[in-house]
Tab-separated table of C-alpha atoms in Angstrom:
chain	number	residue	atom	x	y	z
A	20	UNK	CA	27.171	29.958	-12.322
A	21	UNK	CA	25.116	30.791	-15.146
A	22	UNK	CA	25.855	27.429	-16.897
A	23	UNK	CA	24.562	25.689	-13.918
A	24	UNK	CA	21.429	28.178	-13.165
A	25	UNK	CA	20.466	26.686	-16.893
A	26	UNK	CA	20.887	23.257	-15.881
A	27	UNK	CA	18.977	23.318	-13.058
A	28	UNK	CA	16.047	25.201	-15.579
A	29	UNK	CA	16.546	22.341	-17.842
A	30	UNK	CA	16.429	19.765	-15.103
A	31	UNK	CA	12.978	21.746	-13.444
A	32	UNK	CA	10.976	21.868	-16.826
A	33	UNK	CA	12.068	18.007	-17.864
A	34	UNK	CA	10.991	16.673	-14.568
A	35	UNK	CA	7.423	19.121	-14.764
A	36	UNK	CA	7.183	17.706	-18.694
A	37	UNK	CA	7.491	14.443	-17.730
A	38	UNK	CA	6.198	13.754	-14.589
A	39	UNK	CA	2.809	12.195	-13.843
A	40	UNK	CA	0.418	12.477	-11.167
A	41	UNK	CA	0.417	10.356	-8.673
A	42	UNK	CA	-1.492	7.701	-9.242
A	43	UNK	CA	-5.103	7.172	-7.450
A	44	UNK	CA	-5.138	3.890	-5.380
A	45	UNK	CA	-8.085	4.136	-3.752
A	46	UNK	CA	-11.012	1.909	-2.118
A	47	UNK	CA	-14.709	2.235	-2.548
A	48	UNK	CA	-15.935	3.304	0.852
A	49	UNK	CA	-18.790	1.662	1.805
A	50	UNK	CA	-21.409	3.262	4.217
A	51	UNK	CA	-22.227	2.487	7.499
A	52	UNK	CA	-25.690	1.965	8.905
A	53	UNK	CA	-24.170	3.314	12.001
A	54	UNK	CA	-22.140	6.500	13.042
A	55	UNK	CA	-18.329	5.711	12.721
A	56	UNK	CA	-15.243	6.885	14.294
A	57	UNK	CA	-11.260	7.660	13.115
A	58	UNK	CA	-10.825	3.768	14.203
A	59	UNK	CA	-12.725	2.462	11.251
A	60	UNK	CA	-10.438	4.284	9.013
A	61	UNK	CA	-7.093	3.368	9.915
A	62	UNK	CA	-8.087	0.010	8.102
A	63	UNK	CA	-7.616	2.035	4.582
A	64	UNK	CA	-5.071	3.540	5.695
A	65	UNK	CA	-3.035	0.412	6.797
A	66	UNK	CA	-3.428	-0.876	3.283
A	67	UNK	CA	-1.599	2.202	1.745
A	68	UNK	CA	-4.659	3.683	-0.111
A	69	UNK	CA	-4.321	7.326	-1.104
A	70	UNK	CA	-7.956	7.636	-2.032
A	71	UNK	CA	-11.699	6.507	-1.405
A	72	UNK	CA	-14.874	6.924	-2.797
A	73	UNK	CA	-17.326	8.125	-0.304
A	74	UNK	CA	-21.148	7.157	-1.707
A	75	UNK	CA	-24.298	8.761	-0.091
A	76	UNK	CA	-27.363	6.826	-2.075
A	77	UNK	CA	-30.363	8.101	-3.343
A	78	UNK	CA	-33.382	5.375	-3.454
A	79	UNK	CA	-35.796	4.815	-6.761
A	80	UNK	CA	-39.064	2.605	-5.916
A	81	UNK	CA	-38.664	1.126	-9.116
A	82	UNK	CA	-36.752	1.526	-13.205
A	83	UNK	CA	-40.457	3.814	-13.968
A	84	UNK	CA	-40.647	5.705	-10.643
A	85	UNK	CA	-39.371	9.144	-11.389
A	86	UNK	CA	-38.686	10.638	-8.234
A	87	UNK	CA	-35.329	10.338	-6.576
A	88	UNK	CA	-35.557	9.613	-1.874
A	89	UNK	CA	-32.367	11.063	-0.745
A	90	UNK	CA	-30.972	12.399	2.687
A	91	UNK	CA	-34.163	10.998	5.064
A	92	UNK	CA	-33.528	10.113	8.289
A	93	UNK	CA	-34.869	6.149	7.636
A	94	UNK	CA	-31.285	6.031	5.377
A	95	UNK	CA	-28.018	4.366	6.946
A	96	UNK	CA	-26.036	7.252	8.479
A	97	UNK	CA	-23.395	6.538	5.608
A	98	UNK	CA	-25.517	7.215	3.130
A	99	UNK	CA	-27.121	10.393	4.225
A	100	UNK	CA	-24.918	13.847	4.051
A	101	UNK	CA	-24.238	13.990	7.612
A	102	UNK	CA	-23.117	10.789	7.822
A	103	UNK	CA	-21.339	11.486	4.297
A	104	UNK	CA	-19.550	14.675	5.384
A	105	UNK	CA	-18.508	13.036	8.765
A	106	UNK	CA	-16.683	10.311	6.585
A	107	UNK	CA	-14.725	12.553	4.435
A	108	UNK	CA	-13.571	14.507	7.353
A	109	UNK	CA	-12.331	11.249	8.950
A	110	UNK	CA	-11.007	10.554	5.843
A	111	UNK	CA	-8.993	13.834	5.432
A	112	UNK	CA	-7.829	13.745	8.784
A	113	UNK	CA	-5.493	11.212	7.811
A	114	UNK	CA	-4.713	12.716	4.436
A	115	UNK	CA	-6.546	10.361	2.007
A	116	UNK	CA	-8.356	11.990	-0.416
A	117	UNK	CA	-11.995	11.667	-1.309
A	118	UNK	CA	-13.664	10.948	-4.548
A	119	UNK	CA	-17.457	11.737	-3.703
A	120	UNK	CA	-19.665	9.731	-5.698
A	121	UNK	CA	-23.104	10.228	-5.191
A	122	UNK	CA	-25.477	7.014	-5.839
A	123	UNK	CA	-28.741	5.767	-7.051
A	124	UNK	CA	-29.990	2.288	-5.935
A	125	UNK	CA	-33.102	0.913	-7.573
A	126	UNK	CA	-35.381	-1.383	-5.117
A	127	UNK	CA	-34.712	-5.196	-5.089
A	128	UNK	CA	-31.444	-4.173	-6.790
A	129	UNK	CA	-32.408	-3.581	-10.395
A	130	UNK	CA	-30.119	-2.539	-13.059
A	131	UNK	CA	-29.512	1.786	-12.640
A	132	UNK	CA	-28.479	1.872	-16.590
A	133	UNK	CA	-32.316	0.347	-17.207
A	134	UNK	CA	-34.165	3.713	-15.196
A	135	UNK	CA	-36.450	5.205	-18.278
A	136	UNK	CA	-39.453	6.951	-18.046
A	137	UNK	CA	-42.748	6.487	-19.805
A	138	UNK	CA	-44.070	9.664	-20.232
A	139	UNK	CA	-42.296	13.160	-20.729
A	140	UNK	CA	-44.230	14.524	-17.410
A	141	UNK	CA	-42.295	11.345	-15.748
A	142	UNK	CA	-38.406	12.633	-17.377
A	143	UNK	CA	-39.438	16.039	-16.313
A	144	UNK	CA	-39.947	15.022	-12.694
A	145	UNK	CA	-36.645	12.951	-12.872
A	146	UNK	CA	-34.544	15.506	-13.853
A	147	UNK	CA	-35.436	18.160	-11.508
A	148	UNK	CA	-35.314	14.827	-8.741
A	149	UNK	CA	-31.829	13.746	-9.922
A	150	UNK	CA	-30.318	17.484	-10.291
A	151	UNK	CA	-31.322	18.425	-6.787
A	152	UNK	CA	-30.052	15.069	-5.422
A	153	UNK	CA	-26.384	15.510	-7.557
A	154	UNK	CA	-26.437	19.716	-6.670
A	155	UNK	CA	-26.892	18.879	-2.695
A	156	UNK	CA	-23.887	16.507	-2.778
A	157	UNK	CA	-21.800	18.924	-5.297
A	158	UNK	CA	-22.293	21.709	-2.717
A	159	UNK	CA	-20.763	19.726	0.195
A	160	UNK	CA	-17.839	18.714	-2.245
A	161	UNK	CA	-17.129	22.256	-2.439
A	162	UNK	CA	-17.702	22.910	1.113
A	163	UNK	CA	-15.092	19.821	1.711
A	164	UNK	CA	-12.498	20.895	-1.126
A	165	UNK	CA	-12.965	17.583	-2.685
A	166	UNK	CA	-10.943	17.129	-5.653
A	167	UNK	CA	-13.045	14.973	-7.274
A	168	UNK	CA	-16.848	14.932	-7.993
A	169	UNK	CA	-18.687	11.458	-9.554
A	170	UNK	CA	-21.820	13.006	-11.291
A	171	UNK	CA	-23.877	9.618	-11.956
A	172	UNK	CA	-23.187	5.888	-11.639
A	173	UNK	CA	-24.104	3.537	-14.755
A	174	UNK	CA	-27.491	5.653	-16.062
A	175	UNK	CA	-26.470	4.884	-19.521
A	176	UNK	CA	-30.408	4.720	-20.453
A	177	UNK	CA	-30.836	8.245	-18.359
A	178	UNK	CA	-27.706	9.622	-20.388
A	179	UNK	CA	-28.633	8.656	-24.291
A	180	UNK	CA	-31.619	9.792	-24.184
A	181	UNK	CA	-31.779	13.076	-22.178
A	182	UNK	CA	-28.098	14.422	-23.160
A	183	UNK	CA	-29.458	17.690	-23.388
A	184	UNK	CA	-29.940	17.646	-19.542
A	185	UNK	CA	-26.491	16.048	-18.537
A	186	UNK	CA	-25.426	19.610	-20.473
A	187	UNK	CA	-27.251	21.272	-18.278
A	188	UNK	CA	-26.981	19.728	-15.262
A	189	UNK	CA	-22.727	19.842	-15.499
A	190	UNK	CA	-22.596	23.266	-16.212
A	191	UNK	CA	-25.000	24.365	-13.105
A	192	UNK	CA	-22.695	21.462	-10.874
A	193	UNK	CA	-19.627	23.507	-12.397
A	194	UNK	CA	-20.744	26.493	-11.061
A	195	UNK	CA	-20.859	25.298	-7.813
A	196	UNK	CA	-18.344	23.062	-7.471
A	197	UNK	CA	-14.817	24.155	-8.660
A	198	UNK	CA	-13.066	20.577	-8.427
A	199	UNK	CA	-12.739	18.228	-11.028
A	200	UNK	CA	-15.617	15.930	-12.490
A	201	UNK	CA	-16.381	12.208	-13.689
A	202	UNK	CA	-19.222	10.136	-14.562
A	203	UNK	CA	-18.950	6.148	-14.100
A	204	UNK	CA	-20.910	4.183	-16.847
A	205	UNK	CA	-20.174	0.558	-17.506
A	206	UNK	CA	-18.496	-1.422	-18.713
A	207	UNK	CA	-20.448	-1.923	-22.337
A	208	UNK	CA	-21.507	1.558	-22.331
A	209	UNK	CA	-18.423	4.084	-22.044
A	210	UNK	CA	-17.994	4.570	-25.001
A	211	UNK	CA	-21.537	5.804	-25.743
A	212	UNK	CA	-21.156	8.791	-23.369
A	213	UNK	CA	-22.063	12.276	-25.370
A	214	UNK	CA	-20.782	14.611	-22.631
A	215	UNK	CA	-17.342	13.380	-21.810
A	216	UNK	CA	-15.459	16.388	-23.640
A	217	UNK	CA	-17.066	18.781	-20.573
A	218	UNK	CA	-15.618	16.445	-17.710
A	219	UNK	CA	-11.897	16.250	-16.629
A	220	UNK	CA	-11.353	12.080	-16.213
A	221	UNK	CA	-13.458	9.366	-18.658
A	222	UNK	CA	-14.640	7.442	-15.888
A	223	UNK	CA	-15.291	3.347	-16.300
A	224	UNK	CA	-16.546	0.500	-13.700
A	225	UNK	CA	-14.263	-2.440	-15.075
A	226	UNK	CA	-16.112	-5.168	-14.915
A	227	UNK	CA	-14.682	-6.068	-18.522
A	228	UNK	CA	-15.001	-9.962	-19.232
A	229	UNK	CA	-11.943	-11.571	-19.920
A	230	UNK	CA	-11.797	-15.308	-19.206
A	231	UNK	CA	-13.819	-18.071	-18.809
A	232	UNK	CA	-11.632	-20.421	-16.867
A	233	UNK	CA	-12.058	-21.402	-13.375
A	234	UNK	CA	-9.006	-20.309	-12.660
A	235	UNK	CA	-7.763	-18.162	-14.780
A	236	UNK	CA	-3.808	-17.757	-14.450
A	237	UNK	CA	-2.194	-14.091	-14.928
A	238	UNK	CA	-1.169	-14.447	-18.366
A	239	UNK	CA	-4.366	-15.410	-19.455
A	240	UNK	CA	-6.260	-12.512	-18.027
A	241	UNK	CA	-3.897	-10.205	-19.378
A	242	UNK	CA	-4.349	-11.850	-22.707
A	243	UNK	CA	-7.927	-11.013	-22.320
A	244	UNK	CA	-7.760	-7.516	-21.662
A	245	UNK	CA	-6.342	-6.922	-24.842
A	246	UNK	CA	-9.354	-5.995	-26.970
A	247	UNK	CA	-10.733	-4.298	-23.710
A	248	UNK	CA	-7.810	-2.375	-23.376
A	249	UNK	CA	-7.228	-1.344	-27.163
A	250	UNK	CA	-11.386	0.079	-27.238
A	251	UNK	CA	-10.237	2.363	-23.761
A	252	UNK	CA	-7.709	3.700	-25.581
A	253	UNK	CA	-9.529	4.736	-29.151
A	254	UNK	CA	-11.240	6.667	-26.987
A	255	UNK	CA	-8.793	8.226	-24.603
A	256	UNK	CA	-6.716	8.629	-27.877
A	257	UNK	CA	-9.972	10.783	-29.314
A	258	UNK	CA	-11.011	12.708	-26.210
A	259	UNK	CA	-7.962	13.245	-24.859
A	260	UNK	CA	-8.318	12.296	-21.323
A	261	UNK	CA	-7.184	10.578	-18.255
A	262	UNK	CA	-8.820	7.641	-17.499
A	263	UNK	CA	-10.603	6.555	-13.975
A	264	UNK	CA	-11.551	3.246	-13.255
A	265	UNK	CA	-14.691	4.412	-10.965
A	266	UNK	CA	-15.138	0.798	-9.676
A	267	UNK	CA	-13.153	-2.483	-10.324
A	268	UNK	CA	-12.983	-5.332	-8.569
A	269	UNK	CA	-13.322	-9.354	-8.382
A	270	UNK	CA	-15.426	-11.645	-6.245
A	271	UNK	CA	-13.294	-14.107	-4.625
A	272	UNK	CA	-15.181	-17.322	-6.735
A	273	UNK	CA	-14.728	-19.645	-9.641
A	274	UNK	CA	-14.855	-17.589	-12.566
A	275	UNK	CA	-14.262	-14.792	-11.232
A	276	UNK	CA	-13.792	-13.097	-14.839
A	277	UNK	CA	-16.387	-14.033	-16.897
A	278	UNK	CA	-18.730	-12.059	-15.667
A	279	UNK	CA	-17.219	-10.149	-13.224
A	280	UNK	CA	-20.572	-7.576	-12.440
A	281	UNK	CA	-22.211	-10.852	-10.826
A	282	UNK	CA	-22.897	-9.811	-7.388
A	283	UNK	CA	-25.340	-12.803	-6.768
A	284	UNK	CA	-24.126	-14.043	-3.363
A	285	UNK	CA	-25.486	-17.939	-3.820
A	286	UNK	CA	-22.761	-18.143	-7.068
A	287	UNK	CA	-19.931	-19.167	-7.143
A	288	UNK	CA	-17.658	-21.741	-4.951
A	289	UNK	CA	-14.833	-19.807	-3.152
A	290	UNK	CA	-11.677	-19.023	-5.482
A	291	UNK	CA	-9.148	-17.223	-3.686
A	292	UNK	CA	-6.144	-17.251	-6.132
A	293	UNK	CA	-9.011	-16.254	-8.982
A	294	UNK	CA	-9.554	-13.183	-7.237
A	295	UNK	CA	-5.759	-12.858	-6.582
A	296	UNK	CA	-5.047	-13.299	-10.529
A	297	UNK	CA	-7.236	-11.039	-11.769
A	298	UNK	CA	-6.205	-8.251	-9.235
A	299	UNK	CA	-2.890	-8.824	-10.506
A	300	UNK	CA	-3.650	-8.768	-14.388
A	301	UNK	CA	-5.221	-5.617	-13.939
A	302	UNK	CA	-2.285	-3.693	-12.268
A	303	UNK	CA	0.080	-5.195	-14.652
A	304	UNK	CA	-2.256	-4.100	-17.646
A	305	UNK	CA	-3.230	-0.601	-16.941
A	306	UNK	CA	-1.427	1.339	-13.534
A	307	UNK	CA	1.686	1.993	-15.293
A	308	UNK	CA	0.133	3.507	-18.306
A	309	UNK	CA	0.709	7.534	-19.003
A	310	UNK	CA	-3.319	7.978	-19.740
A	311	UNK	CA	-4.191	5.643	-16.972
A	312	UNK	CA	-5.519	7.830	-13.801
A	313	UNK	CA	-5.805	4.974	-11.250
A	314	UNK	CA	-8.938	3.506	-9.684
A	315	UNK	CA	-11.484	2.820	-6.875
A	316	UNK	CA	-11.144	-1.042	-5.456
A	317	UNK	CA	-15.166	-2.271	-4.530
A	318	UNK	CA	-15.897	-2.281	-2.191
A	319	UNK	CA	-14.550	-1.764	1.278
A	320	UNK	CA	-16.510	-1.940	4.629
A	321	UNK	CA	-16.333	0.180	7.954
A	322	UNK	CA	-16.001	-3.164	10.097
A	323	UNK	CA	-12.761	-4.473	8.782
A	324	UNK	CA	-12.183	-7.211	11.483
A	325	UNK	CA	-16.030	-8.483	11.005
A	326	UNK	CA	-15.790	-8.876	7.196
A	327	UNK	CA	-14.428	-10.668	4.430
A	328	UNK	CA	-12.145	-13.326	5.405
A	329	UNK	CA	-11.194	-16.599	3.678
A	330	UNK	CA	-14.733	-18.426	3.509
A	331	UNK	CA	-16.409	-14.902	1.916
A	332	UNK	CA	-17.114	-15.109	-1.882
A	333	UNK	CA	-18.170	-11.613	-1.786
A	334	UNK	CA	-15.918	-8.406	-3.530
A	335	UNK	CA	-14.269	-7.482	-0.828
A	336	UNK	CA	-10.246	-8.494	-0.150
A	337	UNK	CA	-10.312	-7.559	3.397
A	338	UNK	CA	-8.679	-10.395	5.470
A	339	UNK	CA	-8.210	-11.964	2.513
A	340	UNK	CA	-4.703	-12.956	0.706
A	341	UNK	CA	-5.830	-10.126	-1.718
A	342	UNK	CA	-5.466	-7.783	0.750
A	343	UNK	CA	-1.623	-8.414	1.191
A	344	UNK	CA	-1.447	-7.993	-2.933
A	345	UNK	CA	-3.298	-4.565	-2.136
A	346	UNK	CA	-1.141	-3.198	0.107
A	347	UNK	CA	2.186	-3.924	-1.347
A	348	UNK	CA	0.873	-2.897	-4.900
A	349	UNK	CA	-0.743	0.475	-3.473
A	350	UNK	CA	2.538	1.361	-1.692
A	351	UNK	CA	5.049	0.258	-4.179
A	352	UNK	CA	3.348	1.672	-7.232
A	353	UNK	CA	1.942	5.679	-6.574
């Protein structure tokens, strides 16, 4: 009896050693200009995600303008907390967990990582703008027990040169909010972060370049992630953390790789097995890795029978052939 009391002891702490946690297949949930329902959500779960990002926006006149609009009634519903908290509840209701990942969009669609200020009266005023925009959300994420909190989206400009406030600004979040914490920079900026040591997952929108061919086949693109790949790792090797692919994703064009950020709707000729390749490479390359957390698809709309589709170019795999790739990956590989 004894010998097998030890055996199952053995057995218990090999298995809690050298287990991993599941793995976070999730979608970037997209808001709705319009109240939704638990309809518009069986969509994500019919394609076996496990997570989704839910993004309320803040609005910035312009990269000088140092005050944050956030949570006005002229917003979408989606993007507002109401319409926010409604969407995680939907969400949790049919047990997929939420990543909340507050947003800032900058009119006309310019760059976030290019926001600077010209004067130190302007940084002042975006700080105490940004904070109380990030602190509002971070108090519903407690309020929701979401496990996950996304404290700023590609502010890489923001980030190196006010560190001293991201310090700040995490611990009063922290004492808030007692789930975990990520930041998303880009692609070319991740590893430039100061303040990853005081968050839980290095988080990274992978919009990585990594062919130039029109079509690039699977062994190509996973040829081209190599010297990606090897940089994530120096510094998941140095910080010593799991890491979150915040947002990654492919339009469904020619070229689909080379610059893979380019949301410009007018480029690009349609390239369905480009945006099926490149899907592919990326699970192959990174979901079965130790470090590797898991990641957040972009995007994914509310309307799932009015979207997407075979003649769309845009990021989106619903009722595309990506979609099928999606849901056999997300179920076969948690």
């Amino acid at each position: 009896m004894k010998k097998i009391f030890v055996l199952l002891l053995l057995s218990t702490v090999f298995i809690n050693c050298s287990g991993q946690q599941p793995k976070i297949n999730g979608v970037s949930f997209v808001g709705s200009p319009e109240e939704i329902t638990a309809a518009e959500i069986e969509p994500v779960v019919n394609v076996n995600a496990n997570w989704a990002a839910v993004m309320p926006f803040g609005f910035i006149k312009n990269l000088e303008t140092p005050t944050v609009v956030f949570n006005v009634e002229r917003q979408w519903w989606g993007e507002r907390r109401d319409g926010a908290k409604k969407t995680i509840e939907l969400l949790q209701d049919r047990e997929i967990e939420v990543m909340l990942k507050p947003q800032i969009w900058v009119w006309r669609g310019e760059f976030t990582g290019d926001i600077n200020m010209k004067s130190e009266e302007d940084w002042n005023t975006l700080k105490k703008s940004y904070e109380d925009f990030i602190l509002l959300y971070a108090v519903l994420a407690e309020e929701m027990q979401i496990p996950i909190l996304c404290i700023g989206t590609e502010l890489h400009t923001f980030v190196q040169k006010r560190p001293e406030f991201w310090n700040r600004l995490i611990a009063k979040i922290r004492s808030v909010y007692k789930g975990e914490l990520t930041y998303a920079e880009n692609w070319d900026q991740f590893d430039k972060v100061p303040f990853w040591g005081q968050l839980d997952y290095i988080g990274v929108d992978a919009y990585f370049p990594i062919s130039h061919s029109k079509t690039p086949t699977v062994e190509e693109l996973k040829n081209g992630w190599q010297k990606h790949k090897n940089h994530i790792v120096t510094l998941q090797t140095k910080m010593k953390k799991p890491v979150l692919f915040t947002e990654y994703g492919y339009r469904s064009v020619h070229f689909t790789a080379k610059e893979p950020w380019d949301s410009n709707r007018t480029n690009g000729n349609i390239d369905l097995k480009g945006q099926n390749n490149a899907l592919t490479a990326l699970y192959q390359e990174f979901w079965n890795e130790p470090w590797f957390a898991g990641g957040f698809l972009w995007k994914w709309y509310h309307n799932h029978n009015k979207v997407g589709g075979e003649r769309n170019n845009r990021f989106t795999i619903q009722n595309k052939p990506s979609e099928q790739l999606i849901k056999e990956f997300y179920s076969t590989n948690k």
